[in-house]
Short mmCIF file of C-alpha atoms and ligand atoms in Angstrom, two decimals:
data_model
loop_
_atom_site.label_atom_id
_atom_site.label_comp_id
_atom_site.label_asym_id
_atom_site.label_seq_id
_atom_site.Cartn_x
_atom_site.Cartn_y
_atom_site.Cartn_z
CA MET A 21 -36.77 52.65 18.03
CA ILE A 22 -39.09 52.23 21.04
CA GLY A 23 -39.59 55.22 23.51
CA VAL A 24 -39.98 54.45 27.35
CA PHE A 25 -41.31 57.18 29.41
CA ASP A 26 -41.31 57.73 33.23
CA SER A 27 -41.61 60.42 35.92
CA GLY A 28 -37.93 60.18 36.60
CA HIS A 29 -35.33 57.42 36.74
CA GLY A 30 -37.37 54.63 38.38
CA GLY A 31 -38.42 53.39 34.84
CA LEU A 32 -35.09 52.20 34.57
CA THR A 33 -35.97 49.02 36.38
CA VAL A 34 -38.47 48.47 33.57
CA LEU A 35 -36.11 49.57 30.77
CA ASN A 36 -33.28 47.03 31.92
CA ALA A 37 -35.72 44.27 31.57
CA LEU A 38 -36.95 45.46 28.07
CA HIS A 39 -33.37 45.55 27.10
CA ARG A 40 -32.07 42.30 28.27
CA SER A 41 -35.34 40.53 26.58
CA MET A 42 -34.90 42.62 23.18
CA PRO A 43 -31.18 42.98 22.84
CA GLN A 44 -31.49 44.19 19.22
CA THR A 45 -33.91 46.78 19.86
CA ASP A 46 -32.97 50.31 20.12
CA PHE A 47 -34.68 52.36 22.95
CA LEU A 48 -35.04 56.16 23.74
CA TYR A 49 -35.79 56.66 27.46
CA LEU A 50 -37.18 59.89 28.62
CA GLY A 51 -37.35 60.89 32.65
CA ASP A 52 -39.30 63.70 33.40
CA HIS A 53 -37.08 64.49 36.59
CA HIS A 54 -38.03 68.17 36.29
CA ASP A 55 -41.54 67.39 37.38
CA ALA A 56 -41.07 64.08 39.42
CA PRO A 57 -42.43 62.88 41.59
CA TYR A 58 -45.67 62.20 39.97
CA GLY A 59 -47.04 59.97 42.85
CA ASP A 60 -48.50 62.95 44.85
CA ARG A 61 -49.64 65.01 41.57
CA THR A 62 -53.29 65.59 40.56
CA PRO A 63 -54.47 63.60 37.66
CA ASP A 64 -54.60 66.57 35.47
CA GLU A 65 -51.09 67.35 36.19
CA ILE A 66 -49.95 63.71 35.42
CA TYR A 67 -52.15 63.57 32.24
CA ARG A 68 -50.69 66.85 31.12
CA LEU A 69 -46.99 66.12 32.05
CA THR A 70 -47.38 62.39 30.38
CA LEU A 71 -48.94 63.73 27.08
CA ALA A 72 -45.77 66.02 27.02
CA GLY A 73 -43.33 63.30 27.61
CA VAL A 74 -44.90 61.03 25.04
CA SER A 75 -45.07 63.76 22.42
CA ARG A 76 -41.25 64.51 22.96
CA LEU A 77 -40.61 60.69 22.44
CA PHE A 78 -42.81 60.50 19.18
CA ASP A 79 -41.28 63.74 17.95
CA ALA A 80 -37.80 62.06 18.42
CA GLY A 81 -38.78 59.12 16.01
CA ALA A 82 -40.59 56.65 18.35
CA ARG A 83 -43.73 54.97 17.06
CA LEU A 84 -44.41 53.00 20.13
CA VAL A 85 -44.05 54.50 23.70
CA ILE A 86 -43.99 52.49 26.89
CA LEU A 87 -45.26 54.23 29.98
CA ALA A 88 -42.89 52.56 32.45
CA CYS A 89 -44.37 54.61 35.42
CA ASN A 90 -47.53 52.91 37.18
CA THR A 91 -48.89 56.30 38.19
CA ALA A 92 -48.89 57.50 34.42
CA SER A 93 -50.09 54.30 33.20
CA ALA A 94 -52.89 54.08 35.91
CA VAL A 95 -53.92 57.74 35.71
CA ALA A 96 -53.26 58.87 32.17
CA LEU A 97 -53.04 56.17 29.81
CA ARG A 98 -56.62 55.61 28.97
CA ARG A 99 -57.41 58.92 28.49
CA LEU A 100 -54.29 59.52 26.19
CA GLN A 101 -55.54 56.37 24.12
CA GLN A 102 -59.33 57.59 24.12
CA THR A 103 -59.08 61.38 23.60
CA TRP A 104 -55.79 62.44 22.12
CA LEU A 105 -53.45 59.83 20.37
CA ASP A 106 -55.29 58.94 17.04
CA ALA A 107 -55.99 62.74 16.26
CA ALA A 108 -52.43 63.84 17.41
CA TYR A 109 -50.21 60.97 16.21
CA PRO A 110 -52.31 58.56 13.92
CA GLY A 111 -50.89 54.98 13.76
CA ARG A 112 -48.67 55.50 16.72
CA ARG A 113 -49.19 53.73 20.17
CA VAL A 114 -48.78 54.05 23.93
CA LEU A 115 -48.76 51.07 26.24
CA GLY A 116 -48.22 50.97 29.83
CA VAL A 117 -47.17 48.80 32.73
CA LEU A 118 -50.80 48.09 34.06
CA VAL A 119 -51.91 45.72 31.17
CA PRO A 120 -49.05 43.22 31.74
CA MET A 121 -49.72 42.93 35.41
CA VAL A 122 -53.54 42.73 35.06
CA GLU A 123 -53.16 39.75 32.38
CA ALA A 124 -50.51 38.09 34.62
CA ILE A 125 -52.90 38.25 37.64
CA THR A 126 -56.21 37.28 36.03
CA GLY A 127 -54.97 35.18 33.20
CA VAL A 128 -57.22 36.90 30.86
CA PRO A 129 -55.76 38.41 27.71
CA TRP A 130 -56.46 42.29 27.41
CA MET A 131 -58.28 41.87 24.33
CA ALA A 132 -60.55 38.93 25.44
CA ASP A 133 -64.32 39.23 24.76
CA LEU A 134 -65.31 40.12 28.53
CA ALA A 135 -68.90 39.67 27.79
CA ALA A 136 -68.15 35.98 26.88
CA GLU A 137 -68.62 33.23 29.33
CA ARG A 138 -65.58 32.20 30.98
CA PRO A 139 -65.02 29.59 33.70
CA ALA A 140 -64.29 31.48 37.04
CA GLY A 141 -61.02 30.51 38.70
CA PRO A 142 -60.72 29.86 42.27
CA PRO A 143 -61.03 32.60 44.52
CA ARG A 144 -57.63 34.29 45.23
CA THR A 145 -56.47 37.48 47.03
CA ILE A 146 -53.86 39.76 45.60
CA GLY A 147 -52.14 42.68 47.34
CA ILE A 148 -50.77 45.62 45.50
CA PHE A 149 -48.48 48.20 46.76
CA ALA A 150 -48.25 51.39 44.87
CA THR A 151 -47.96 55.13 45.17
CA SER A 152 -50.93 56.98 46.67
CA ARG A 153 -52.04 58.42 43.20
CA THR A 154 -52.10 54.93 41.51
CA VAL A 155 -53.99 53.61 44.76
CA ASP A 156 -56.60 56.48 44.52
CA SER A 157 -57.04 55.79 40.74
CA GLY A 158 -58.54 52.56 41.50
CA ALA A 159 -57.12 51.40 38.13
CA TYR A 160 -55.81 47.92 39.25
CA PRO A 161 -58.71 46.59 41.21
CA ARG A 162 -61.03 48.02 38.36
CA GLU A 163 -59.28 46.26 35.60
CA ILE A 164 -58.72 43.11 37.61
CA SER A 165 -62.39 42.82 38.70
CA HIS A 166 -63.55 43.32 35.01
CA ARG A 167 -61.70 40.30 33.95
CA ALA A 168 -61.63 37.94 37.14
CA PRO A 169 -64.21 39.03 39.74
CA GLU A 170 -63.12 35.96 42.00
CA VAL A 171 -59.87 37.76 42.65
CA ARG A 172 -60.01 40.05 45.67
CA VAL A 173 -57.73 42.83 45.45
CA VAL A 174 -56.18 44.81 48.46
CA GLN A 175 -54.31 47.99 47.94
CA GLN A 176 -51.69 49.65 50.15
CA ALA A 177 -50.12 53.08 49.32
CA CYS A 178 -46.57 53.49 50.38
CA PRO A 179 -45.99 57.27 50.25
CA ASP A 180 -42.48 57.03 51.98
CA LEU A 181 -40.93 54.51 49.95
CA VAL A 182 -40.09 56.44 46.70
CA PRO A 183 -38.24 59.30 48.61
CA LEU A 184 -36.43 56.65 50.77
CA ILE A 185 -35.20 54.86 47.78
CA GLU A 186 -34.24 57.97 45.90
CA ALA A 187 -32.34 59.03 48.90
CA ASP A 188 -30.75 55.50 48.99
CA ALA A 189 -31.69 55.39 52.71
CA PRO A 190 -30.03 52.84 55.10
CA ALA A 191 -31.46 49.20 54.86
CA GLU A 192 -32.76 49.50 58.50
CA VAL A 193 -34.75 52.60 57.48
CA ILE A 194 -36.20 51.10 54.21
CA ARG A 195 -37.02 47.86 56.01
CA ALA A 196 -38.97 49.59 58.82
CA ALA A 197 -41.00 51.59 56.10
CA VAL A 198 -41.58 48.24 54.15
CA ALA A 199 -42.69 46.62 57.42
CA ARG A 200 -45.06 49.43 58.11
CA TYR A 201 -46.82 48.80 54.58
CA THR A 202 -46.79 44.92 54.74
CA ASP A 203 -48.39 45.15 58.05
CA GLY A 204 -50.65 47.63 56.83
CA LEU A 205 -51.74 45.34 53.83
CA LEU A 206 -51.98 42.18 55.96
CA SER A 207 -54.29 43.96 58.55
CA GLN A 208 -56.68 45.07 55.97
CA LEU A 209 -56.84 41.39 55.16
CA GLY A 210 -57.84 40.42 58.80
CA GLY A 211 -55.55 37.20 58.94
CA GLU A 212 -56.17 36.07 55.54
CA MET A 213 -52.92 35.34 53.30
CA PRO A 214 -52.69 36.85 49.83
CA GLN A 215 -51.37 34.28 47.24
CA ALA A 216 -49.28 37.15 45.56
CA VAL A 217 -48.38 40.77 45.76
CA MET A 218 -47.61 43.03 43.00
CA LEU A 219 -45.04 45.90 43.39
CA GLY A 220 -46.93 48.50 41.44
CA CYS A 221 -44.26 51.23 41.49
CA THR A 222 -40.97 51.48 39.28
CA HIS A 223 -38.96 51.83 42.50
CA TYR A 224 -40.18 49.03 44.62
CA PRO A 225 -37.87 46.30 42.57
CA LEU A 226 -34.96 47.87 44.43
CA VAL A 227 -36.43 46.87 47.58
CA ALA A 228 -38.09 43.48 46.59
CA ASP A 229 -36.06 41.48 49.06
CA HIS A 230 -37.53 43.50 51.91
CA PHE A 231 -41.05 42.81 50.64
CA ALA A 232 -40.31 38.99 50.32
CA ALA A 233 -38.77 38.87 53.73
CA LEU A 234 -41.38 40.88 55.37
CA LEU A 235 -44.40 38.85 53.71
CA PRO A 236 -45.42 35.69 55.19
CA PRO A 237 -43.77 32.54 53.55
CA GLY A 238 -45.24 31.39 50.23
CA VAL A 239 -46.59 34.98 49.04
CA GLU A 240 -45.34 35.25 45.52
CA VAL A 241 -43.85 38.85 44.80
CA LEU A 242 -44.71 39.30 41.02
CA SER A 243 -41.90 41.22 39.08
CA GLN A 244 -43.24 43.82 37.19
CA PRO A 245 -40.20 44.57 34.89
CA ASP A 246 -39.96 41.02 33.75
CA LEU A 247 -43.74 40.73 33.10
CA THR A 248 -43.69 43.98 31.26
CA ALA A 249 -40.85 42.90 29.07
CA ARG A 250 -42.57 39.55 28.36
CA SER A 251 -45.78 41.16 27.45
CA LEU A 252 -44.04 43.83 25.06
CA THR A 253 -42.08 40.81 23.38
CA ALA A 254 -45.42 39.10 22.70
CA TYR A 255 -47.20 42.30 21.44
CA LEU A 256 -44.13 42.89 18.99
CA GLU A 257 -44.33 39.56 17.44
CA ARG A 258 -47.91 40.23 16.89
CA HIS A 259 -47.09 44.01 15.45
CA PRO A 260 -43.54 43.80 14.10
CA GLU A 261 -44.36 47.27 12.36
CA PHE A 262 -43.42 48.76 15.66
CA ASP A 263 -40.01 47.21 16.08
CA ARG A 264 -37.84 48.10 13.20
CA PRO A 265 -34.35 46.18 13.59
CA GLY A 266 -31.96 48.23 15.47
CA THR A 267 -28.46 47.56 17.16
CA GLY A 268 -29.30 47.60 20.68
CA GLN A 269 -28.60 51.05 21.34
CA VAL A 270 -30.14 52.93 24.30
CA HIS A 271 -30.39 56.55 24.72
CA PHE A 272 -31.08 58.52 27.93
CA LEU A 273 -32.94 61.93 28.17
CA THR A 274 -34.03 63.93 31.15
CA THR A 275 -35.85 67.11 31.88
CA GLY A 276 -33.73 67.67 34.63
CA ASP A 277 -30.09 67.87 35.69
CA ALA A 278 -28.30 65.33 33.34
CA ASP A 279 -25.18 65.01 35.75
CA ARG A 280 -27.06 64.45 38.63
CA VAL A 281 -29.50 62.07 37.15
CA SER A 282 -26.53 60.10 35.44
CA ARG A 283 -25.13 59.69 38.97
CA LEU A 284 -28.41 58.35 40.54
CA ALA A 285 -29.29 56.04 37.56
CA THR A 286 -26.81 53.11 37.86
CA ARG A 287 -28.69 51.68 40.94
CA PHE A 288 -31.86 51.63 38.88
CA PHE A 289 -30.65 50.58 35.46
CA GLY A 290 -27.96 48.08 36.97
CA LYS A 291 -25.19 49.60 34.90
CA PRO A 292 -24.13 53.16 34.03
CA ALA A 293 -26.53 55.40 32.02
CA ARG A 294 -25.41 58.38 30.71
CA PHE A 295 -28.30 61.18 30.53
CA GLU A 296 -28.36 64.01 28.25
CA LYS A 297 -30.76 67.04 28.89
CA ALA A 298 -33.94 66.76 26.69
N1 DGL B 24 -42.61 56.19 38.61
C1 DGL B 24 -43.78 56.31 39.66
C2 DGL B 24 -44.51 54.94 39.67
O1 DGL B 24 -44.15 53.96 39.20
C3 DGL B 24 -43.00 56.61 40.83
C4 DGL B 24 -42.35 57.73 41.08
C5 DGL B 24 -43.09 58.95 41.12
O2 DGL B 24 -43.93 58.88 42.05
O3 DGL B 24 -43.02 59.69 40.17
O4 DGL B 24 -45.60 54.90 40.15
#
């Protein structure tokens, strides 16, 4: 069984893609609705809450946990891996959604020897839309430029989007907010066109159509759930010890109000999801 952790129900967009790609794998999802959203919290709070959530999933039997939350992946994952995981849960793994995106953008495998000579690709510009905390962490530009210095990364924080999507705001309100953020990104570029943009937040796939419609034609919108699923499938081929055969069961836990969360979840998971109190 693989654990999937998120600050709330946004990570269901990622879980949906994982479940479709790995229909025989069992998943246990934990949403920390009690403490969501993470997007405006301090790095220390995000670290502490993520550590607690991952511990719960390990204690429930997961040997591998995916952080579906960009904010947790960008702010807490490296610290968890470097200072806590091996001592607290030897032999277990925590992976995030940042690595698959960085690999897809740069074309450089995460474990590649970064000191080795590598022909530089053509100069490219990539836009990233994310929560304020993910943008402030600088994790995406840092990891991309380590691997592919020829890629220019421009970030745009979208602080209104998570609350509007959670509130199921009318399409015109969402579109106006997305327009503010796409305009913000494009004005940082001063007329240059990005080749692609990444929606670096669990909630944004639900409004991907607005991003695609409001960006100039030809700008590719990268799908984080699909890229994460592809990357996890490849990881499990290399590490089958983390994927014991299952029957495709998915269980949902929340630190919040299970009935309320279950009502909200369908929009994010694409089908009903019955949450239980963790
Ligand atoms: N899950 C968060 C992310 O992907 C968005 C919601 C939140 O701010 O907690 O960044």
